[in-house]
Amino acid sequence: MALEVMARAQTPIPLDVAFRVEPGALLALVGHSGSGKTTLLRTIAGLWRPHTARVAVNGTTWLDTTAGVDLRPHLRRVGVVFQNYALFPHMTALQNVLAAMDTPDRMQAQRILDLVNLHGLADRRPAQLSGGQQQRVAVARALARRPQALLLDEPFSAVDRATRERLYGEIIALRASLDMPVILVTHDMNEAQLLADRMVVIEKGRVVRDGTTAEVMSDPDALRAMGIRELAAMLPAVIVEHGADGLTRLDAPAGALFLPGVEGAPGTRLRVRIMAHEVILSRARPEGLSAQNILAGTIARIVPGTGPGVMVHVDVAGHEILARITRRAAEQMALMPGDTVHAILKSMSVARDHVARTPDRGPGDEAPVTKPRFHAPR
């Protein structure tokens, strides 16, 4: 059954949040630092009690302030992976997993380590493991509790990008074997889009948006609440000319862009924001008079996501564009790193409000990037 969470409080941080996570689903809690994400995880785990709250999973109530129910943390079947992993430094990987078990079982502990790809590393202490391996031990320890819910508190923040992307794939594979609700706390929209089925965007302790990744990423209010953390690329460009049709031609890496209503004299340098979910990839360049805003590039890497989506990183003349496309589309085109593709930029991703500019500056001066506004029509 699902994990149901409701929490309301005034201190230490205002909270008014409610959401539900189905078994086998991963929900991403997204928001800026101080928005209440980690406080909600602590509420679920029994490490903090809001003034008014209810937490229930699989038909069992862990917390109900109205009814006077408040199970101690050790009585809640919940696995938690903390941001700093919180491993016991004097214990081996196997001993860390055994310590989390109600009834220690070395064979079962070894099976869990194998499940998270730590075969052969059972006798190593945390200091002898890489950051990615420590993260896997933390996940194994959380699973050793036979949890009814798994909580991940920014578990990838302590590792480098290459390790992080490898761990994404492992978490996706691990999820396929788990029949429990999973909550991921993150401020990284890349992680949220790749790993989550649903997203809850929190701002100042309140839910701004609750929906599928596609629904959230197409909601201007949700994007605005996430500020600069939304998944996008920034390309430098230079104004070439203003056309009679109201479109301004910009020279950008690997091609021209045509945007409506851009202000500035020819020669003014700008940056254009391109949203990942507003990019279409094609092997061949579309032909015809309407074939505008198309940039040729080379696939740098492909990061698989959960569900139907993958993230394609495209190198465009030394600058990176992100494209969120369906797994089916990637398979149909047989995309591989090193392949040449054409990035087709949909009109909303190059609208006027996605251009950062400074009207006071003259030709040749680069406009600094400002906080973008999103008012494109739904």
Short mmCIF file of C-alpha atoms in Angstrom, two decimals:
data_model
loop_
_atom_site.label_atom_id
_atom_site.label_comp_id
_atom_site.label_asym_id
_atom_site.label_seq_id
_atom_site.Cartn_x
_atom_site.Cartn_y
_atom_site.Cartn_z
CA MET A 1 0.00 0.00 0.00
CA ALA A 2 1.00 3.62 -0.37
CA LEU A 3 2.94 5.94 1.90
CA GLU A 4 0.75 8.86 2.96
CA VAL A 5 2.27 11.99 4.50
CA MET A 6 0.67 15.13 5.94
CA ALA A 7 2.57 17.68 8.01
CA ARG A 8 1.70 21.15 9.29
CA ALA A 9 3.83 23.33 11.56
CA GLN A 10 4.88 26.92 12.21
CA THR A 11 8.30 26.26 13.73
CA PRO A 12 11.18 25.67 13.23
CA ILE A 13 10.06 26.01 9.61
CA PRO A 14 6.52 26.69 8.32
CA LEU A 15 5.05 23.52 6.81
CA ASP A 16 1.78 22.74 5.07
CA VAL A 17 2.43 19.65 2.96
CA ALA A 18 0.54 16.52 1.98
CA PHE A 19 1.39 13.87 -0.61
CA ARG A 20 1.10 10.17 -1.38
CA VAL A 21 3.63 7.72 -2.84
CA GLU A 22 2.50 4.43 -4.36
CA PRO A 23 4.39 1.14 -3.86
CA GLY A 24 7.23 0.78 -6.36
CA ALA A 25 7.10 4.49 -7.25
CA LEU A 26 9.81 7.08 -6.67
CA LEU A 27 8.73 10.58 -5.72
CA ALA A 28 11.22 13.46 -5.79
CA LEU A 29 10.87 16.25 -3.24
CA VAL A 30 12.35 19.26 -5.01
CA GLY A 31 13.05 22.70 -3.62
CA HIS A 32 15.66 25.17 -2.46
CA SER A 33 17.63 24.74 0.77
CA GLY A 34 15.39 25.54 3.72
CA SER A 35 12.16 24.72 1.88
CA GLY A 36 11.35 21.83 4.25
CA LYS A 37 12.44 18.77 2.26
CA THR A 38 14.70 17.19 4.86
CA THR A 39 12.28 18.13 7.65
CA LEU A 40 9.64 16.02 5.90
CA LEU A 41 12.00 13.04 5.71
CA ARG A 42 12.76 13.43 9.43
CA THR A 43 9.01 13.47 10.09
CA ILE A 44 8.53 10.20 8.20
CA ALA A 45 11.50 8.56 9.94
CA GLY A 46 10.32 9.65 13.39
CA LEU A 47 13.23 12.02 14.03
CA TRP A 48 11.00 15.09 14.29
CA ARG A 49 7.34 15.65 15.15
CA PRO A 50 5.41 18.57 13.63
CA HIS A 51 2.53 20.18 15.49
CA THR A 52 0.01 18.41 13.25
CA ALA A 53 1.00 15.38 11.20
CA ARG A 54 0.00 11.96 9.95
CA VAL A 55 2.28 9.30 8.42
CA ALA A 56 0.91 5.93 7.37
CA VAL A 57 2.31 3.12 5.22
CA ASN A 58 0.92 -0.25 4.22
CA GLY A 59 -2.14 0.38 6.37
CA THR A 60 -0.05 1.00 9.50
CA THR A 61 -0.09 4.42 11.15
CA TRP A 62 3.35 5.57 12.27
CA LEU A 63 2.32 9.05 13.34
CA ASP A 64 -1.04 10.67 13.99
CA THR A 65 -0.87 13.67 16.29
CA THR A 66 -4.66 13.88 16.50
CA ALA A 67 -5.01 10.27 17.65
CA GLY A 68 -1.90 10.38 19.85
CA VAL A 69 0.03 7.80 17.80
CA ASP A 70 3.80 8.31 17.50
CA LEU A 71 5.93 5.21 16.91
CA ARG A 72 9.57 5.48 17.95
CA PRO A 73 12.06 5.57 15.02
CA HIS A 74 13.30 2.01 15.60
CA LEU A 75 9.71 0.73 15.34
CA ARG A 76 9.14 2.31 11.93
CA ARG A 77 10.15 0.03 9.06
CA VAL A 78 11.89 2.77 7.14
CA GLY A 79 15.29 2.84 5.45
CA VAL A 80 17.15 6.16 5.31
CA VAL A 81 20.20 7.09 3.23
CA PHE A 82 21.61 10.31 4.64
CA GLN A 83 23.49 12.94 2.68
CA ASN A 84 26.78 12.11 4.44
CA TYR A 85 25.96 8.34 4.50
CA ALA A 86 26.60 8.17 8.33
CA LEU A 87 28.44 4.86 8.14
CA PHE A 88 30.22 3.45 11.20
CA PRO A 89 33.90 4.15 10.35
CA HIS A 90 35.28 1.31 12.53
CA MET A 91 33.05 -1.31 10.89
CA THR A 92 33.46 -3.07 7.57
CA ALA A 93 30.82 -2.79 4.86
CA LEU A 94 29.38 -6.15 5.93
CA GLN A 95 29.35 -5.14 9.61
CA ASN A 96 27.56 -1.87 8.75
CA VAL A 97 24.81 -3.89 7.05
CA LEU A 98 24.62 -6.45 9.86
CA ALA A 99 24.22 -3.64 12.42
CA ALA A 100 20.99 -2.57 10.72
CA MET A 101 19.38 -6.02 10.89
CA ASP A 102 16.93 -7.04 13.58
CA THR A 103 18.43 -10.52 13.47
CA PRO A 104 21.96 -10.41 12.00
CA ASP A 105 22.35 -12.82 9.08
CA ARG A 106 25.72 -12.81 7.30
CA MET A 107 24.44 -14.62 4.21
CA GLN A 108 21.52 -12.22 3.81
CA ALA A 109 23.81 -9.23 4.43
CA GLN A 110 26.17 -10.46 1.71
CA ARG A 111 23.23 -10.89 -0.69
CA ILE A 112 22.22 -7.27 -0.07
CA LEU A 113 25.79 -6.09 -0.73
CA ASP A 114 25.76 -8.07 -3.97
CA LEU A 115 22.43 -6.45 -4.88
CA VAL A 116 24.08 -3.01 -4.81
CA ASN A 117 27.17 -4.20 -6.72
CA LEU A 118 29.58 -4.46 -3.78
CA HIS A 119 30.65 -8.05 -4.33
CA GLY A 120 34.14 -8.61 -2.95
CA LEU A 121 34.17 -5.44 -0.83
CA ALA A 122 32.46 -6.77 2.30
CA ASP A 123 35.62 -6.60 4.44
CA ARG A 124 36.56 -3.01 3.61
CA ARG A 125 35.96 -0.15 6.01
CA PRO A 126 34.42 3.15 4.77
CA ALA A 127 37.85 4.84 4.54
CA GLN A 128 38.92 2.11 2.10
CA LEU A 129 35.93 2.70 -0.18
CA SER A 130 35.29 5.35 -2.81
CA GLY A 131 32.46 7.84 -2.39
CA GLY A 132 30.24 5.85 -4.74
CA GLN A 133 30.97 2.61 -2.88
CA GLN A 134 30.19 4.26 0.46
CA GLN A 135 26.87 5.40 -0.98
CA ARG A 136 26.07 1.82 -1.99
CA VAL A 137 26.88 0.58 1.53
CA ALA A 138 24.48 3.20 2.90
CA VAL A 139 21.76 1.95 0.53
CA ALA A 140 22.49 -1.66 1.50
CA ARG A 141 22.26 -0.78 5.19
CA ALA A 142 18.91 0.95 4.60
CA LEU A 143 17.58 -2.12 2.76
CA ALA A 144 18.82 -4.42 5.53
CA ARG A 145 16.04 -3.09 7.77
CA ARG A 146 13.49 -4.70 5.41
CA PRO A 147 11.85 -1.28 5.09
CA GLN A 148 8.33 -0.51 4.00
CA ALA A 149 9.60 2.83 2.64
CA LEU A 150 13.01 4.04 1.46
CA LEU A 151 14.13 7.66 1.99
CA LEU A 152 17.08 9.15 0.07
CA ASP A 153 18.31 12.51 1.37
CA GLU A 154 20.44 14.03 -1.45
CA PRO A 155 22.46 10.78 -1.63
CA PHE A 156 24.50 11.78 -4.70
CA SER A 157 25.75 15.20 -3.57
CA ALA A 158 29.07 13.92 -2.21
CA VAL A 159 30.32 12.22 -5.39
CA ASP A 160 31.65 13.54 -8.71
CA ARG A 161 29.50 13.75 -11.83
CA ALA A 162 30.82 10.58 -13.49
CA THR A 163 30.20 8.53 -10.32
CA ARG A 164 26.84 10.20 -9.84
CA GLU A 165 25.64 9.23 -13.32
CA ARG A 166 26.81 5.64 -12.80
CA LEU A 167 24.90 5.52 -9.51
CA TYR A 168 21.77 6.82 -11.25
CA GLY A 169 21.79 3.68 -13.38
CA GLU A 170 22.25 1.47 -10.32
CA ILE A 171 19.39 3.12 -8.44
CA ILE A 172 17.16 2.68 -11.49
CA ALA A 173 18.09 -1.01 -11.69
CA LEU A 174 17.60 -1.44 -7.93
CA ARG A 175 14.15 0.12 -8.08
CA ALA A 176 13.00 -2.60 -10.44
CA SER A 177 13.42 -5.11 -7.59
CA LEU A 178 11.77 -2.99 -4.89
CA ASP A 179 8.05 -2.97 -4.18
CA MET A 180 8.03 -0.07 -1.77
CA PRO A 181 7.52 3.71 -1.91
CA VAL A 182 10.78 5.62 -2.44
CA ILE A 183 11.29 9.34 -1.70
CA LEU A 184 14.28 11.23 -3.08
CA VAL A 185 15.13 14.66 -1.67
CA THR A 186 17.05 16.75 -4.19
CA HIS A 187 17.56 20.26 -5.53
CA ASP A 188 18.94 18.85 -8.80
CA MET A 189 16.33 18.76 -11.56
CA ASN A 190 18.50 16.38 -13.57
CA GLU A 191 18.21 13.79 -10.79
CA ALA A 192 14.50 14.43 -10.34
CA GLN A 193 13.72 14.02 -14.03
CA LEU A 194 15.89 10.94 -14.50
CA LEU A 195 14.85 9.01 -11.41
CA ALA A 196 11.36 10.07 -10.35
CA ASP A 197 7.90 9.02 -11.49
CA ARG A 198 6.39 12.03 -9.75
CA MET A 199 7.68 15.31 -8.35
CA VAL A 200 6.53 17.49 -5.49
CA VAL A 201 7.93 21.01 -5.71
CA ILE A 202 8.13 22.72 -2.30
CA GLU A 203 8.63 26.42 -1.71
CA LYS A 204 8.74 27.86 1.81
CA GLY A 205 7.14 24.77 3.26
CA ARG A 206 4.22 24.62 0.83
CA VAL A 207 3.53 22.46 -2.20
CA VAL A 208 3.81 24.49 -5.40
CA ARG A 209 3.21 21.54 -7.73
CA ASP A 210 2.52 17.81 -7.38
CA GLY A 211 2.48 15.78 -10.58
CA THR A 212 4.36 13.63 -13.04
CA THR A 213 7.76 14.84 -14.19
CA ALA A 214 6.26 15.91 -17.53
CA GLU A 215 3.46 17.86 -15.82
CA VAL A 216 5.85 19.66 -13.47
CA MET A 217 8.39 20.52 -16.17
CA SER A 218 5.66 22.08 -18.33
CA ASP A 219 4.30 24.23 -15.49
CA PRO A 220 5.76 27.79 -15.54
CA ASP A 221 4.89 28.37 -11.88
CA ALA A 222 6.73 25.23 -10.80
CA LEU A 223 9.75 26.16 -12.92
CA ARG A 224 9.79 29.65 -11.47
CA ALA A 225 9.70 28.22 -7.93
CA MET A 226 12.71 26.07 -8.73
CA GLY A 227 14.67 29.12 -9.92
CA ILE A 228 17.93 28.37 -11.66
CA ARG A 229 17.81 24.68 -10.81
CA GLU A 230 15.57 23.70 -13.74
CA LEU A 231 17.13 21.48 -16.40
CA ALA A 232 18.27 23.79 -19.16
CA ALA A 233 21.25 24.84 -21.26
CA MET A 234 22.60 28.34 -21.85
CA LEU A 235 24.03 29.19 -25.26
CA PRO A 236 25.90 32.40 -26.13
CA ALA A 237 24.57 34.29 -29.12
CA VAL A 238 25.06 37.57 -30.97
CA ILE A 239 22.31 39.73 -32.51
CA VAL A 240 22.70 39.86 -36.29
CA GLU A 241 19.59 41.72 -37.45
CA HIS A 242 15.95 42.47 -36.67
CA GLY A 243 13.61 41.17 -39.37
CA ALA A 244 10.45 42.77 -40.71
CA ASP A 245 8.52 39.70 -39.53
CA GLY A 246 9.31 40.56 -35.88
CA LEU A 247 11.95 37.87 -35.53
CA THR A 248 15.50 38.71 -34.54
CA ARG A 249 18.27 36.61 -36.03
CA LEU A 250 20.99 35.52 -33.60
CA ASP A 251 24.25 33.81 -34.42
CA ALA A 252 24.74 30.91 -32.00
CA PRO A 253 27.20 28.01 -31.92
CA ALA A 254 26.65 25.77 -34.96
CA GLY A 255 23.75 27.76 -36.39
CA ALA A 256 21.30 30.64 -36.38
CA LEU A 257 18.40 31.21 -33.99
CA PHE A 258 15.31 33.31 -34.68
CA LEU A 259 13.56 34.81 -31.64
CA PRO A 260 10.61 37.19 -31.36
CA GLY A 261 10.98 40.66 -29.87
CA VAL A 262 14.63 40.63 -28.84
CA GLU A 263 15.93 44.11 -27.99
CA GLY A 264 19.45 45.30 -28.71
CA ALA A 265 21.60 46.60 -31.51
CA PRO A 266 23.32 44.26 -33.97
CA GLY A 267 26.48 42.94 -32.36
CA THR A 268 25.01 42.74 -28.86
CA ARG A 269 25.94 39.49 -27.13
CA LEU A 270 23.24 37.52 -25.30
CA ARG A 271 22.64 34.13 -23.80
CA VAL A 272 19.67 31.97 -24.72
CA ARG A 273 18.09 29.50 -22.28
CA ILE A 274 16.96 26.20 -23.81
CA MET A 275 14.83 23.83 -21.73
CA ALA A 276 15.70 20.13 -22.02
CA HIS A 277 12.10 19.03 -22.42
CA GLU A 278 11.66 21.50 -25.31
CA VAL A 279 14.37 19.92 -27.50
CA ILE A 280 13.65 17.36 -30.24
CA LEU A 281 16.49 15.31 -31.71
CA SER A 282 16.65 14.18 -35.31
CA ARG A 283 19.21 12.25 -37.33
CA ALA A 284 18.49 14.30 -40.46
CA ARG A 285 18.11 18.05 -40.67
CA PRO A 286 14.48 18.98 -41.46
CA GLU A 287 14.07 20.80 -44.74
CA GLY A 288 11.68 23.58 -45.76
CA LEU A 289 11.16 27.29 -45.20
CA SER A 290 9.89 26.74 -41.64
CA ALA A 291 12.95 24.75 -40.57
CA GLN A 292 14.36 27.27 -38.09
CA ASN A 293 16.12 27.00 -34.74
CA ILE A 294 17.99 23.80 -35.57
CA LEU A 295 21.52 23.24 -34.31
CA ALA A 296 23.83 20.41 -35.41
CA GLY A 297 25.85 18.63 -32.75
CA THR A 298 27.44 15.41 -31.53
CA ILE A 299 26.09 13.20 -28.75
CA ALA A 300 28.47 13.44 -25.79
CA ARG A 301 26.67 10.92 -23.56
CA ILE A 302 23.28 9.40 -22.87
CA VAL A 303 22.06 9.06 -19.28
CA PRO A 304 19.17 6.60 -18.85
CA GLY A 305 16.31 7.60 -16.62
CA THR A 306 13.53 5.71 -14.93
CA GLY A 307 10.31 5.14 -16.84
CA PRO A 308 10.16 6.28 -20.46
CA GLY A 309 12.76 9.07 -20.41
CA VAL A 310 16.48 9.43 -21.13
CA MET A 311 18.73 12.51 -21.01
CA VAL A 312 20.90 13.14 -24.05
CA HIS A 313 23.86 15.51 -23.75
CA VAL A 314 24.66 17.06 -27.14
CA ASP A 315 27.88 18.93 -27.84
CA VAL A 316 27.16 21.94 -30.05
CA ALA A 317 30.41 23.61 -31.10
CA GLY A 318 31.87 23.19 -27.63
CA HIS A 319 28.65 24.03 -25.75
CA GLU A 320 26.27 21.49 -24.24
CA ILE A 321 22.55 21.18 -24.96
CA LEU A 322 20.38 18.82 -22.89
CA ALA A 323 17.55 16.92 -24.53
CA ARG A 324 14.95 15.01 -22.54
CA ILE A 325 13.50 12.44 -24.96
CA THR A 326 11.61 9.18 -24.60
CA ARG A 327 13.48 5.91 -24.32
CA ARG A 328 11.50 4.65 -27.31
CA ALA A 329 12.66 7.58 -29.46
CA ALA A 330 16.29 6.98 -28.47
CA GLU A 331 15.97 3.29 -29.35
CA GLN A 332 14.24 3.97 -32.67
CA MET A 333 17.03 6.35 -33.69
CA ALA A 334 19.67 3.97 -32.25
CA LEU A 335 21.42 6.91 -30.62
CA MET A 336 24.99 6.37 -29.44
CA PRO A 337 27.73 8.67 -28.09
CA GLY A 338 29.63 10.18 -31.00
CA ASP A 339 26.62 10.24 -33.34
CA THR A 340 25.75 13.42 -35.22
CA VAL A 341 22.25 14.75 -34.50
CA HIS A 342 20.23 17.89 -35.06
CA ALA A 343 18.66 19.60 -32.04
CA ILE A 344 15.32 21.12 -32.99
CA LEU A 345 14.38 23.85 -30.53
CA LYS A 346 10.64 24.24 -30.03
CA SER A 347 9.36 27.80 -30.06
CA MET A 348 8.60 28.05 -26.32
CA SER A 349 12.20 27.29 -25.37
CA VAL A 350 13.50 30.29 -27.31
CA ALA A 351 10.79 32.77 -26.35
CA ARG A 352 11.67 36.32 -25.35
CA ASP A 353 11.56 35.68 -21.61
CA HIS A 354 14.21 32.98 -21.97
CA VAL A 355 16.80 35.55 -23.11
CA ALA A 356 18.98 37.23 -20.51
CA ARG A 357 19.88 40.74 -21.58
CA THR A 358 20.95 44.16 -20.31
CA PRO A 359 19.41 46.95 -22.47
CA ASP A 360 21.94 49.53 -21.21
CA ARG A 361 24.88 47.73 -22.77
CA GLY A 362 26.16 48.56 -26.18
CA PRO A 363 27.14 46.36 -29.14
CA GLY A 364 29.83 43.83 -28.27
CA ASP A 365 29.03 43.82 -24.55
CA GLU A 366 27.84 40.51 -23.14
CA ALA A 367 24.66 40.62 -21.10
CA PRO A 368 25.00 38.78 -17.75
CA VAL A 369 22.63 35.92 -17.08
CA THR A 370 19.69 37.00 -14.95
CA LYS A 371 17.09 34.90 -13.22
CA PRO A 372 14.80 33.74 -16.02
CA ARG A 373 11.07 34.28 -16.11
CA PHE A 374 8.66 31.75 -17.54
CA HIS A 375 5.43 33.10 -18.97
CA ALA A 376 5.14 31.03 -22.12
CA PRO A 377 1.61 29.78 -22.77
CA ARG A 378 0.76 26.36 -21.40
#
